[in-house]
């Protein structure tokens, strides 16, 4: 199994190479954002291990570029950045797991095995397209459709709808939405979530479609999955 390793520190990169090879993986190494993009296009990978601090750019930007280019392998972020906001941003951008440095090799390998195993059961289309009833989100094209109708969504509305789709059938609270979609904790009394839900609901039901987005009064929201 080929693993793309993006790490700017030569010693850490070599340590990861040895650890992966000892566990039966075939690592392909990159030390910069540009090199990682070139390597990602040169082969098919089963997973990527990515550091966020790169000499020629931000690892978050690299994740965005990889996803936009059609890279579908799961991404394990390996970083010294420990804040909740950093972890949330990394996962929201497209990372599939986040492990902080320093780390135990055994835990790294366990997380890597889980990501690879999970990806093996999911088709490439399923990784980049979300479907709930007649609602479709194409994560690469950043396009949302309700039936045959394209929804004209802002970037924030798309992120909100993506979060709701990933949690379809489950209630999500305003605090959860603020944390995952806005990536920060702000005054829980703010109506920013309600305003965006209102706009999103109007766009989803503009042509008389069956309502999907339900408000649980005083608690949160549910995107109905059936």
XYZ file of C-alpha atoms in Angstrom:
226
model
C 0.000 0.000 0.000
C 1.364 3.394 -1.022
C 1.306 6.168 1.574
C 2.067 9.781 0.656
C 4.128 11.339 3.470
C 4.346 15.145 3.521
C 6.808 16.306 6.176
C 9.325 19.135 5.878
C 11.617 18.024 8.694
C 14.177 15.573 7.271
C 14.616 13.626 10.517
C 10.865 13.230 11.043
C 10.412 12.287 7.401
C 13.035 9.563 7.687
C 11.502 8.297 10.931
C 8.117 8.014 9.248
C 9.659 6.238 6.266
C 11.275 3.584 8.465
C 8.174 3.137 10.614
C 5.925 2.685 7.592
C 8.248 0.272 5.847
C 8.575 -1.809 9.022
C 4.768 -2.089 9.050
C 4.505 -3.209 5.444
C 3.680 0.114 3.752
C 5.366 1.778 0.773
C 5.982 5.434 1.675
C 6.419 8.139 -0.968
C 8.088 11.176 0.591
C 7.577 14.889 -0.009
C 9.139 17.778 1.884
C 7.090 20.705 0.568
C 3.663 21.705 -0.695
C 4.818 21.815 -4.308
C 6.548 18.441 -4.114
C 3.488 16.900 -2.449
C 1.224 18.119 -5.262
C 3.572 16.657 -7.856
C 3.812 13.306 -6.063
C 0.022 13.179 -5.541
C -0.536 13.445 -9.292
C 2.110 10.880 -10.159
C 0.536 7.834 -8.534
C -2.486 6.398 -6.722
C -2.265 6.387 -2.931
C -4.081 4.486 -0.207
C -3.599 7.265 2.361
C -1.663 10.473 3.014
C 0.111 11.570 6.191
C 0.391 15.333 6.192
C 2.189 17.882 8.367
C 0.543 21.309 8.496
C 3.695 23.420 8.704
C 5.423 23.390 5.309
C 8.221 25.660 4.025
C 6.320 26.907 0.958
C 2.753 27.071 2.237
C 0.136 25.982 4.733
C -0.836 22.320 4.994
C -4.490 23.380 5.094
C -4.053 24.949 1.673
C -2.439 21.733 0.459
C -5.461 19.715 1.608
C -7.751 22.081 -0.313
C -5.646 21.742 -3.462
C -5.483 17.960 -3.188
C -9.249 17.694 -2.804
C -9.882 20.082 -5.690
C -7.562 18.035 -7.914
C -9.520 14.841 -7.220
C -7.297 13.254 -4.557
C -9.642 10.783 -2.832
C -7.346 8.901 -0.445
C -7.957 9.581 3.262
C -5.697 12.181 4.870
C -4.184 11.821 8.340
C -2.996 15.180 9.660
C 0.106 14.881 11.823
C 0.921 18.203 13.462
C 2.339 19.932 16.523
C -0.639 22.320 16.399
C -2.868 21.274 19.283
C -5.645 23.878 19.541
C -9.270 22.875 19.034
C -9.630 25.487 16.292
C -6.677 24.029 14.364
C -8.040 20.487 14.625
C -11.529 21.557 13.574
C -10.163 23.542 10.614
C -8.057 20.612 9.467
C -10.981 18.195 9.604
C -13.402 20.644 8.008
C -11.012 21.278 5.127
C -10.885 17.599 4.229
C -8.647 15.838 6.721
C -10.009 12.478 7.874
C -8.119 12.230 11.164
C -5.817 14.397 13.283
C -2.927 13.224 15.466
C -0.789 15.671 17.451
C 2.968 15.474 17.909
C 4.627 13.875 19.794
C 2.834 10.615 19.066
C 3.245 6.889 19.632
C 4.050 4.894 16.494
C 1.561 2.222 17.578
C -1.250 4.790 17.658
C -0.206 6.244 14.300
C -0.294 2.801 12.693
C -3.648 1.972 14.290
C -5.187 5.181 12.945
C -3.628 4.578 9.541
C -5.033 1.039 9.366
C -8.494 2.297 10.309
C -8.445 4.996 7.618
C -7.273 2.593 4.914
C -9.800 -0.050 5.940
C -12.638 2.471 5.963
C -11.631 3.807 2.541
C -11.621 0.302 1.049
C -15.359 0.000 1.699
C -16.184 3.335 0.051
C -16.188 3.980 -3.681
C -14.337 7.063 -5.021
C -17.671 8.726 -5.838
C -19.006 8.155 -2.331
C -15.989 9.954 -0.894
C -16.740 13.111 -2.869
C -20.528 13.027 -3.310
C -23.050 13.107 -0.465
C -26.677 12.078 -1.047
C -29.684 12.469 1.243
C -33.061 11.714 -0.343
C -33.110 13.861 -3.535
C -30.382 16.167 -2.239
C -26.889 15.781 -3.750
C -23.664 17.518 -2.727
C -20.641 17.254 -5.007
C -17.741 18.173 -2.726
C -15.200 18.542 -5.519
C -17.334 20.784 -7.701
C -18.816 22.485 -4.633
C -22.226 21.989 -6.229
C -25.509 21.261 -4.443
C -28.646 19.975 -6.149
C -32.193 19.283 -5.020
C -33.502 16.901 -7.635
C -32.598 18.523 -10.965
C -32.348 22.018 -9.495
C -28.932 23.516 -8.712
C -28.938 25.355 -5.372
C -27.235 28.745 -5.433
C -25.397 28.554 -2.104
C -22.795 30.761 -0.492
C -19.595 29.132 0.766
C -20.922 29.152 4.338
C -24.299 27.742 3.305
C -22.570 24.920 1.434
C -20.442 24.086 4.487
C -23.547 24.132 6.668
C -25.413 21.826 4.313
C -22.412 19.486 4.125
C -22.352 19.222 7.923
C -26.093 18.535 8.007
C -25.755 15.865 5.296
C -22.951 14.125 7.158
C -25.258 13.995 10.179
C -28.499 13.257 8.307
C -31.187 11.789 10.546
C -29.479 13.045 13.713
C -30.197 16.251 15.573
C -27.360 18.760 15.641
C -27.346 21.638 18.112
C -26.516 25.268 17.387
C -23.290 24.878 19.372
C -22.255 21.901 17.231
C -22.929 23.883 14.066
C -20.980 26.908 15.323
C -18.070 24.670 16.238
C -17.950 22.621 13.029
C -19.090 25.148 10.407
C -17.803 28.428 11.821
C -14.793 26.799 13.470
C -15.059 28.934 16.582
C -17.032 29.355 19.749
C -19.069 32.552 19.860
C -21.972 33.845 21.883
C -24.492 30.945 21.986
C -27.280 33.522 21.924
C -26.303 34.750 18.462
C -28.855 34.146 15.714
C -26.260 33.581 12.965
C -27.122 29.867 12.762
C -30.867 30.520 12.623
C -30.389 33.081 9.846
C -28.323 30.672 7.733
C -30.754 27.808 8.368
C -33.636 30.066 7.262
C -31.841 31.015 4.039
C -30.792 27.424 3.364
C -34.313 26.109 3.917
C -35.751 28.706 1.503
C -33.283 27.704 -1.207
C -33.959 23.992 -0.666
C -37.728 24.475 -0.924
C -37.842 27.272 -3.505
C -39.597 25.146 -6.140
C -42.095 23.469 -3.818
C -39.877 20.548 -2.779
C -40.849 18.467 0.245
C -39.364 20.013 3.423
C -36.248 18.189 4.637
C -34.810 20.531 7.234
C -36.666 20.353 10.548
C -36.233 22.624 13.560
C -36.270 20.983 16.981
C -37.467 23.935 19.027
C -34.965 25.095 21.615
C -32.504 22.316 20.727
C -31.296 22.247 17.140
C -31.975 20.945 13.645
C -32.418 17.672 11.789
C -31.917 17.005 8.082
C -34.411 14.209 7.450
C -32.911 11.230 5.673
C -36.208 9.549 4.771
